[in-house]
CSV table of C-alpha atoms in Angstrom, one decimal:
chain,number,residue,atom,x,y,z
A,1,MET,CA,88.8,47.4,70.9
A,2,LYS,CA,89.2,51.2,71.3
A,3,SER,CA,86.5,53.4,70.1
A,4,SER,CA,86.0,57.2,70.1
A,5,LEU,CA,82.9,59.5,69.8
A,6,LEU,CA,83.6,62.8,68.0
A,7,ILE,CA,81.0,65.5,68.7
A,8,GLY,CA,80.8,68.7,66.7
A,9,CYS,CA,78.4,71.2,65.2
A,10,VAL,CA,78.4,69.2,61.9
A,11,GLY,CA,75.7,68.1,59.5
A,12,ASN,CA,74.5,71.6,58.5
A,13,PRO,CA,76.6,71.6,56.4
A,14,ASN,CA,79.1,74.2,57.7
A,15,PHE,CA,82.4,74.2,55.8
A,16,GLY,CA,84.4,75.3,58.9
A,17,ASP,CA,83.0,72.7,61.3
A,18,GLU,CA,83.1,69.9,58.8
A,19,THR,CA,86.8,70.8,58.1
A,20,ILE,CA,87.6,70.5,61.8
A,21,MET,CA,85.8,67.1,61.9
A,22,ARG,CA,87.8,65.9,58.9
A,23,VAL,CA,91.0,67.0,60.6
A,24,TRP,CA,90.3,65.0,63.8
A,25,ILE,CA,89.0,62.0,61.9
A,26,ASP,CA,92.3,61.9,60.0
A,27,LYS,CA,94.2,62.3,63.3
A,28,TYR,CA,92.3,59.4,65.0
A,29,LYS,CA,92.6,57.2,61.9
A,30,ASN,CA,96.4,57.7,61.8
A,31,SER,CA,96.8,57.1,65.5
A,32,ALA,CA,96.5,54.0,67.7
A,33,SER,CA,93.9,55.7,69.8
A,34,SER,CA,90.8,54.3,68.1
A,35,ASN,CA,89.9,51.4,65.9
A,36,ILE,CA,86.3,52.7,65.6
A,37,ILE,CA,85.2,56.3,65.1
A,38,ILE,CA,81.7,57.4,65.8
A,39,CYS,CA,80.5,61.0,64.9
A,40,ASP,CA,77.7,63.1,66.3
A,41,GLY,CA,76.3,66.4,65.0
A,42,ILE,CA,73.2,68.5,64.8
A,43,ASN,CA,71.8,66.6,61.8
A,44,ASN,CA,73.1,63.1,61.6
A,45,SER,CA,71.2,62.2,58.5
A,46,ASN,CA,73.0,64.9,56.7
A,47,LEU,CA,76.2,64.1,58.4
A,48,ARG,CA,76.1,60.5,57.2
A,49,LYS,CA,75.6,61.8,53.7
A,50,TYR,CA,78.6,64.1,53.9
A,51,ILE,CA,80.9,61.5,55.4
A,52,ASP,CA,80.0,59.2,52.5
A,53,ILE,CA,80.5,62.0,49.9
A,54,LEU,CA,84.0,62.7,51.4
A,55,GLY,CA,84.9,59.1,50.9
A,56,TYR,CA,85.5,58.0,54.5
A,57,LYS,CA,85.2,54.3,55.2
A,58,ASN,CA,84.2,52.7,58.5
A,59,ILE,CA,83.1,55.9,60.1
A,60,ASN,CA,79.9,55.4,62.1
A,61,VAL,CA,77.3,58.1,62.9
A,62,ILE,CA,75.2,58.0,66.1
A,63,PRO,CA,71.4,57.7,65.4
A,64,ASN,CA,69.5,61.0,65.5
A,65,ASP,CA,67.4,60.0,68.5
A,66,LEU,CA,70.6,59.2,70.5
A,67,SER,CA,72.5,62.4,69.5
A,68,LEU,CA,73.8,64.5,72.4
A,69,PHE,CA,72.4,67.5,70.5
A,70,SER,CA,68.9,66.1,71.3
A,71,LEU,CA,69.4,66.8,75.0
A,72,GLY,CA,68.7,70.5,74.4
A,73,LYS,CA,65.0,70.0,74.2
A,74,TYR,CA,64.9,68.9,77.9
A,75,ILE,CA,66.4,72.1,79.3
A,76,SER,CA,64.9,75.6,79.3
A,77,TYR,CA,66.2,79.0,80.5
A,78,SER,CA,64.6,81.9,82.2
A,79,ASP,CA,65.5,84.7,84.6
A,80,SER,CA,64.9,82.3,87.5
A,81,GLY,CA,67.6,79.9,86.2
A,82,ILE,CA,68.2,76.8,84.2
A,83,ARG,CA,65.6,74.0,84.3
A,84,ILE,CA,65.3,70.4,83.3
A,85,ASN,CA,61.7,70.2,82.1
A,86,ASN,CA,61.4,66.4,82.5
A,87,LYS,CA,64.1,64.8,84.6
A,88,LYS,CA,62.8,61.3,84.1
A,89,ASP,CA,63.0,61.5,80.3
A,90,PHE,CA,66.3,63.4,80.5
A,91,PHE,CA,68.1,60.7,82.5
A,92,SER,CA,66.4,58.0,80.5
A,93,LYS,CA,68.0,59.5,77.4
A,94,ILE,CA,71.4,59.7,79.1
A,95,SER,CA,71.1,56.0,80.0
A,96,ALA,CA,70.1,55.1,76.4
A,97,ILE,CA,73.0,57.0,74.9
A,98,SER,CA,75.4,55.5,77.5
A,99,LYS,CA,74.2,52.0,76.7
A,100,TYR,CA,74.6,52.6,72.9
A,101,LEU,CA,78.2,54.0,73.3
A,102,GLU,CA,79.2,51.3,75.8
A,103,ASP,CA,78.0,48.6,73.4
A,104,CYS,CA,80.1,50.3,70.7
A,105,GLY,CA,83.2,50.1,73.0
A,106,VAL,CA,83.6,53.8,73.3
A,107,ASN,CA,86.4,54.7,75.8
A,108,ASN,CA,86.9,58.3,74.6
A,109,ILE,CA,84.5,61.2,74.0
A,110,HIS,CA,85.9,64.2,72.2
A,111,MET,CA,83.9,67.4,71.7
A,112,PHE,CA,85.8,69.2,68.9
A,113,GLY,CA,86.0,72.9,68.3
A,114,GLY,CA,83.8,75.6,66.9
A,115,GLY,CA,81.8,78.5,68.2
A,116,TYR,CA,78.7,76.6,69.2
A,117,ILE,CA,79.2,76.3,73.0
A,118,ASN,CA,78.3,79.8,74.2
A,119,SER,CA,75.3,81.9,75.3
A,120,MET,CA,74.3,82.5,71.7
A,121,TRP,CA,73.6,78.8,71.1
A,122,ARG,CA,72.6,77.9,74.6
A,123,HIS,CA,70.5,75.0,73.4
A,124,HIS,CA,73.8,73.3,72.7
A,125,LEU,CA,75.1,73.7,76.3
A,126,PRO,CA,73.4,70.5,77.6
A,127,ILE,CA,76.0,68.6,75.6
A,128,ILE,CA,78.5,69.6,78.3
A,129,VAL,CA,76.3,68.0,81.0
A,130,GLY,CA,75.4,65.0,78.9
A,131,SER,CA,78.9,64.2,77.8
A,132,LYS,CA,80.1,64.4,81.4
A,133,LEU,CA,77.3,62.2,82.7
A,134,ILE,CA,77.8,59.7,79.9
A,135,SER,CA,81.6,59.6,80.3
A,136,ASP,CA,81.1,58.8,84.0
A,137,ASN,CA,78.6,56.1,83.1
A,138,ILE,CA,80.9,54.3,80.7
A,139,ASN,CA,84.2,55.3,82.3
A,140,SER,CA,85.6,57.1,79.2
A,141,THR,CA,88.1,59.9,78.9
A,142,LEU,CA,86.5,63.3,78.0
A,143,PHE,CA,88.0,66.1,75.9
A,144,SER,CA,86.9,69.4,74.5
A,145,THR,CA,89.2,71.2,72.1
A,146,GLY,CA,89.3,74.5,70.2
A,147,GLN,CA,86.2,75.8,71.8
A,148,GLY,CA,84.9,79.4,71.3
A,149,LEU,CA,83.0,80.3,74.4
A,150,ILE,CA,82.2,84.0,73.5
A,151,PRO,CA,79.7,85.5,74.1
A,152,TRP,CA,79.1,84.2,77.6
A,153,ASP,CA,76.3,84.9,80.1
A,154,LYS,CA,77.4,84.7,83.8
A,155,LYS,CA,74.0,83.0,84.6
A,156,LEU,CA,75.3,80.0,82.7
A,157,ASP,CA,78.5,79.6,84.8
A,158,PRO,CA,77.4,76.3,86.2
A,159,TYR,CA,78.1,74.8,82.8
A,160,LEU,CA,81.7,76.2,82.9
A,161,ASN,CA,82.2,74.5,86.3
A,162,VAL,CA,81.3,71.1,84.7
A,163,LEU,CA,83.5,71.9,81.6
A,164,MET,CA,86.5,72.4,84.0
A,165,ASP,CA,86.1,68.8,85.1
A,166,PHE,CA,86.7,67.4,81.6
A,167,ASP,CA,90.0,65.6,81.3
A,168,LYS,CA,91.0,68.3,78.8
A,169,ILE,CA,89.4,71.7,78.0
A,170,ASP,CA,91.0,73.6,75.3
A,171,VAL,CA,89.9,77.0,73.8
A,172,ARG,CA,90.7,78.9,70.6
A,173,ASP,CA,90.9,82.5,71.8
A,174,ILE,CA,92.0,84.5,74.8
A,175,SER,CA,88.5,85.8,75.6
A,176,SER,CA,87.2,82.2,75.9
A,177,LEU,CA,90.1,81.3,78.2
A,178,ASN,CA,89.3,84.3,80.4
A,179,VAL,CA,85.7,83.1,81.1
A,180,LEU,CA,86.9,79.8,82.4
A,181,PRO,CA,86.8,79.9,86.3
A,182,ASN,CA,90.1,79.5,88.2
A,183,HIS,CA,91.9,78.3,85.1
A,184,SER,CA,95.3,79.5,86.0
A,185,GLY,CA,97.7,76.6,86.6
A,186,ARG,CA,95.2,73.9,85.7
A,187,GLN,CA,96.9,71.1,83.8
A,188,ASN,CA,93.7,70.1,82.1
A,189,VAL,CA,93.2,73.7,80.6
A,190,SER,CA,94.9,74.9,77.4
A,191,PHE,CA,94.6,77.7,74.9
A,192,SER,CA,96.0,76.4,71.5
A,193,GLY,CA,93.9,78.3,68.9
A,194,ASP,CA,91.5,76.8,66.4
A,195,ASP,CA,91.4,73.1,65.7
A,196,ALA,CA,91.5,73.8,62.0
A,197,ILE,CA,95.2,74.7,62.4
A,198,LEU,CA,95.9,71.0,62.4
A,199,LEU,CA,94.9,71.0,58.7
A,200,PHE,CA,98.4,72.4,58.0
A,201,SER,CA,100.0,69.3,59.5
A,202,ASN,CA,98.8,67.3,56.6
A,203,PRO,CA,101.0,66.6,53.6
A,204,GLN,CA,98.2,67.9,51.4
A,205,ASN,CA,95.7,70.7,52.3
A,206,PHE,CA,92.3,69.1,51.5
A,207,ALA,CA,90.5,72.4,52.3
A,208,ILE,CA,91.7,74.2,49.2
A,209,LYS,CA,91.4,73.5,45.5
A,210,GLU,CA,94.2,74.9,43.3
A,211,GLU,CA,93.0,77.0,40.4
A,212,LYS,CA,94.8,77.9,37.2
A,213,VAL,CA,93.8,81.6,37.2
A,214,PRO,CA,93.3,84.1,40.0
A,215,SER,CA,89.8,85.3,41.0
A,216,LEU,CA,88.0,87.7,43.3
A,217,VAL,CA,86.6,85.1,45.7
A,218,MET,CA,83.6,86.3,47.8
A,219,CYS,CA,82.1,84.4,50.7
A,220,LEU,CA,79.5,86.6,52.5
A,221,GLN,CA,76.8,85.3,54.8
A,222,ASN,CA,73.2,86.4,55.5
A,223,ASP,CA,73.0,85.1,59.1
A,224,LEU,CA,74.5,87.5,61.6
A,225,PHE,CA,75.7,89.6,58.6
A,226,GLN,CA,74.0,91.4,55.7
A,227,GLY,CA,76.0,89.9,52.9
A,228,SER,CA,73.5,90.8,50.1
A,229,ASP,CA,73.8,94.5,50.9
A,230,LEU,CA,77.6,94.3,50.8
A,231,PHE,CA,77.6,92.8,47.3
A,232,SER,CA,76.2,95.9,45.8
A,233,LYS,CA,78.8,98.1,47.5
A,234,ILE,CA,81.7,95.9,46.3
A,235,LEU,CA,80.6,95.1,42.7
A,236,THR,CA,80.7,98.5,41.2
A,237,GLU,CA,82.2,99.4,37.8
A,238,LYS,CA,84.9,101.5,39.5
A,239,ASN,CA,85.9,98.8,41.9
A,240,LEU,CA,86.0,96.1,39.3
A,241,ALA,CA,88.1,98.2,36.9
A,242,ALA,CA,90.7,98.6,39.6
A,243,ILE,CA,90.7,94.9,40.4
A,244,LYS,CA,90.9,94.0,36.7
A,245,SER,CA,94.1,96.2,36.4
A,246,CYS,CA,95.8,93.7,38.7
A,247,GLY,CA,95.1,90.7,36.4
A,248,ILE,CA,91.9,89.5,38.0
A,249,SER,CA,88.8,89.1,35.7
A,250,ASN,CA,86.9,86.3,37.5
A,251,VAL,CA,84.4,86.5,40.4
A,252,LYS,CA,83.8,83.3,42.3
A,253,ILE,CA,80.9,83.3,44.8
A,254,ILE,CA,81.3,80.5,47.4
A,255,SER,CA,78.9,79.4,50.1
A,256,ALA,CA,80.3,78.0,53.3
A,257,MET,CA,76.7,77.4,54.5
A,258,GLN,CA,73.5,77.1,52.7
A,259,ASN,CA,72.2,80.6,53.5
A,260,ASP,CA,75.3,82.4,52.3
A,261,VAL,CA,74.9,84.8,49.3
A,262,LYS,CA,74.6,82.5,46.3
A,263,LYS,CA,73.8,84.7,43.3
A,264,LEU,CA,73.9,88.1,41.8
A,265,ASN,CA,70.9,90.3,41.2
A,266,GLU,CA,70.2,91.6,37.7
A,267,ARG,CA,72.0,94.9,38.3
A,268,GLN,CA,75.1,93.2,39.7
A,269,ALA,CA,75.1,90.7,36.8
A,270,GLU,CA,74.9,93.5,34.3
A,271,ILE,CA,77.9,95.3,35.9
A,272,ILE,CA,79.9,92.0,35.8
A,273,LYS,CA,79.1,91.6,32.1
A,274,ASN,CA,79.9,95.3,31.2
A,275,THR,CA,83.3,95.2,32.9
A,276,GLY,CA,84.4,92.0,31.2
A,277,PHE,CA,84.3,89.7,34.3
A,278,SER,CA,83.1,86.1,34.4
A,279,VAL,CA,81.3,84.8,37.4
A,280,SER,CA,80.9,81.3,38.8
A,281,TYR,CA,79.4,79.8,41.9
A,282,VAL,CA,80.5,77.1,44.4
A,283,ASP,CA,77.7,75.8,46.6
A,284,SER,CA,78.2,74.5,50.1
A,285,ASP,CA,78.2,70.8,49.1
A,286,GLU,CA,80.8,71.4,46.4
A,287,LEU,CA,82.9,73.5,48.7
A,288,LEU,CA,82.9,70.8,51.3
A,289,LYS,CA,83.9,68.1,48.8
A,290,ASN,CA,86.5,70.0,46.8
A,291,GLY,CA,87.7,72.8,49.0
A,292,ILE,CA,88.1,76.6,48.6
A,293,PRO,CA,89.0,77.7,45.0
A,294,PHE,CA,92.5,79.0,45.6
A,295,HIS,CA,95.2,80.8,43.6
A,296,LYS,CA,98.1,82.6,45.2
A,297,GLU,CA,97.2,85.7,43.2
A,298,SER,CA,93.4,85.6,44.1
A,299,PHE,CA,91.9,88.0,46.5
A,300,PHE,CA,89.4,87.0,49.2
A,301,LEU,CA,86.5,88.9,50.7
A,302,THR,CA,84.8,87.1,53.5
A,303,SER,CA,82.7,87.4,56.6
A,304,ARG,CA,83.2,83.7,57.3
A,305,TYR,CA,85.8,82.9,60.0
A,306,HIS,CA,87.2,79.6,58.6
A,307,ILE,CA,87.4,81.0,55.1
A,308,HIS,CA,89.6,83.7,56.5
A,309,LEU,CA,91.7,81.2,58.5
A,310,ILE,CA,92.2,78.7,55.8
A,311,ALA,CA,92.8,81.1,52.9
A,312,ALA,CA,95.2,83.3,54.9
A,313,PHE,CA,97.3,80.5,56.2
A,314,SER,CA,97.4,78.9,52.8
A,315,GLY,CA,99.0,82.1,51.5
A,316,GLY,CA,96.0,83.9,50.2
A,317,LYS,CA,95.4,87.7,50.4
A,318,GLY,CA,92.2,89.2,51.5
A,319,PHE,CA,89.9,91.2,53.8
A,320,ALA,CA,87.6,90.0,56.5
A,321,PHE,CA,84.4,91.8,57.6
A,322,TYR,CA,82.2,91.6,60.7
A,323,GLN,CA,79.0,93.3,61.9
A,324,ASN,CA,78.8,92.2,65.5
A,325,LYS,CA,81.0,91.4,68.5
A,326,TYR,CA,80.7,87.6,68.0
A,327,TYR,CA,82.5,87.8,64.6
A,328,GLU,CA,84.8,90.6,65.7
A,329,ASN,CA,86.2,88.3,68.3
A,330,LYS,CA,86.4,85.4,65.8
A,331,HIS,CA,88.2,87.3,63.1
A,332,PHE,CA,90.7,89.0,65.5
A,333,SER,CA,91.4,85.6,67.0
A,334,VAL,CA,92.6,84.6,63.5
A,335,LYS,CA,94.9,87.6,63.5
A,336,THR,CA,96.2,86.5,66.9
A,337,MET,CA,97.2,83.2,65.3
A,338,GLY,CA,99.1,85.0,62.6
A,339,SER,CA,96.8,86.3,59.9
A,340,LEU,CA,97.9,89.7,58.5
A,341,TRP,CA,94.6,90.4,56.7
A,342,PRO,CA,92.9,93.7,57.6
A,343,VAL,CA,89.6,93.1,59.5
A,344,PHE,CA,86.8,95.7,59.1
A,345,ASP,CA,83.6,96.6,60.9
A,346,VAL,CA,81.3,97.1,57.9
A,347,LYS,CA,79.4,100.0,59.5
A,348,ASP,CA,82.7,102.0,59.7
A,349,PHE,CA,83.9,101.2,56.3
A,350,ASN,CA,83.8,103.5,53.2
A,351,PHE,CA,83.5,101.4,50.0
A,352,ASN,CA,83.9,104.3,47.5
A,353,ASP,CA,87.5,103.6,46.7
A,354,PHE,CA,87.4,99.9,47.6
A,355,GLY,CA,88.8,98.6,44.3
A,356,ASN,CA,92.0,100.7,44.6
A,357,LEU,CA,92.4,99.5,48.2
A,358,ILE,CA,92.1,95.9,47.0
A,359,ALA,CA,94.6,96.6,44.2
A,360,ASN,CA,97.1,97.9,46.6
A,361,GLN,CA,96.7,94.9,48.9
A,362,ILE,CA,97.1,92.5,45.9
A,363,LYS,CA,100.5,94.1,45.2
A,364,ASN,CA,101.7,94.5,48.7
A,365,GLN,CA,99.9,92.4,51.3
A,366,THR,CA,101.7,89.6,53.2
A,367,PRO,CA,99.0,87.0,54.1
A,368,PHE,CA,100.3,85.8,57.4
A,369,ASP,CA,103.2,86.0,59.9
A,370,GLU,CA,105.0,82.6,59.5
A,371,MET,CA,106.7,82.7,63.0
A,372,VAL,CA,103.4,83.5,64.8
A,373,PHE,CA,101.5,80.9,62.9
A,374,LYS,CA,104.3,78.3,63.6
A,375,PHE,CA,103.9,79.0,67.3
A,376,TRP,CA,100.2,78.3,67.3
A,377,HIS,CA,100.6,75.3,64.9
A,378,ASP,CA,103.1,73.8,67.3
A,379,LYS,CA,100.8,74.4,70.2
A,380,LYS,CA,97.9,72.6,68.5
A,381,LYS,CA,100.2,69.7,67.4
A,382,LYS,CA,101.3,69.3,71.0
A,383,LEU,CA,97.7,69.2,72.1
A,384,ALA,CA,96.9,66.4,69.7
A,385,GLU,CA,100.0,64.5,70.8
A,386,GLU,CA,98.9,64.9,74.4
A,387,ILE,CA,95.4,63.6,73.6
A,388,PHE,CA,96.8,60.6,71.8
A,389,THR,CA,99.7,59.7,74.0
A,390,GLN,CA,99.1,60.9,77.6
A,391,GLN,CA,97.6,58.5,80.2
A,392,PHE,CA,94.9,60.5,81.8
A,393,GLN,CA,93.6,59.9,85.3
A,394,LYS,CA,89.9,59.6,84.8
A,395,LYS,CA,87.8,62.1,86.7
A,396,TYR,CA,84.8,60.3,88.3
A,397,PHE,CA,81.5,61.9,89.2
A,398,SER,CA,82.3,65.4,90.5
A,399,GLU,CA,81.0,67.9,92.9
A,400,ASN,CA,80.6,70.3,90.0
A,401,ILE,CA,78.1,68.2,88.1
A,402,LYS,CA,76.3,67.3,91.4
A,403,SER,CA,75.9,71.0,92.1
A,404,LEU,CA,74.7,71.7,88.5
A,405,LEU,CA,72.1,69.0,88.7
A,406,GLU,CA,70.9,70.4,92.0
A,407,PHE,CA,70.8,73.9,90.3
A,408,LEU,CA,68.6,72.5,87.5
A,409,VAL,CA,65.4,72.8,89.5
């Protein structure tokens, strides 16, 4: 019996990563590659709950104590290098996870995409080593798709050397491709864009919820972004009057993660009331279950990467914002895949006439370039077909991981 382990930064919840997980679950369920699917994330108790809420049957979740994300506690970082704090416990954990997966019949390990494998989240990097060691122990194939490796610290390059020994390493943006060592001409390396593009291969887009009337849809975060400050600059009487002239009189505030902006302060609520707008809220659980509230005449304002990607390629108009290099790279990678949304650095933006700017975009904006998007969509579909149909020659214990383990003093 064939069985696959799917690993991702899921269980937060995080709408984007959970959407990617759902895409791959559907692909595996509809292929002959796996009879059993096991998922692993950063909080598997939550992940179990969300999988059940989403109505999936016969999807297993690895126990929290056997999660590959638990390997991060064994490794520390300093100027002198990377260090395993307790090698005996580390390899004991590797053996325990290997035994569990072997008993489950796992013959494929797939680390799906997102921006969690980079130097910002270095506590996740041990997943690279762990999945390689475990795949060697149980003789499984090993894939990593749609990865965002930026930002990257050269001191962490030994992890990249191990990543290059996966049966397939696929990245979502050109900057991530460029940090991979000696990648040119390597058959196991690909650059096919974000994994969520596969969503648009489905007969029905489960990540959006069709609405009867258009809205100003806002999804602004408070981690790596000052979303609460931006609300006050956007929700002025002047801006709302210009937006209302285009037939929009609703504001929908959506949360892709639990710490996103969820409510208006008293002054903002008063302005909404005085301008004749209604306001409603969609929390992260509801968003995950039902999808992004969507109308072709709505307008989206977001700092969240996957809200930008899904709304734009569904045909929605909008603006994306960033406040750091991490999100600048992410949003411009969506533009590389075909989005025609303007992307703004908040610190350089003047919000004084923002309403009229939105009104102009509502009338004239084309959400995405269909030819460019088709190119990336076809690349991602080809990657999925390769994973499900190609016979890979399994890479056994490599010099790269030997050298990394020696490097971990």
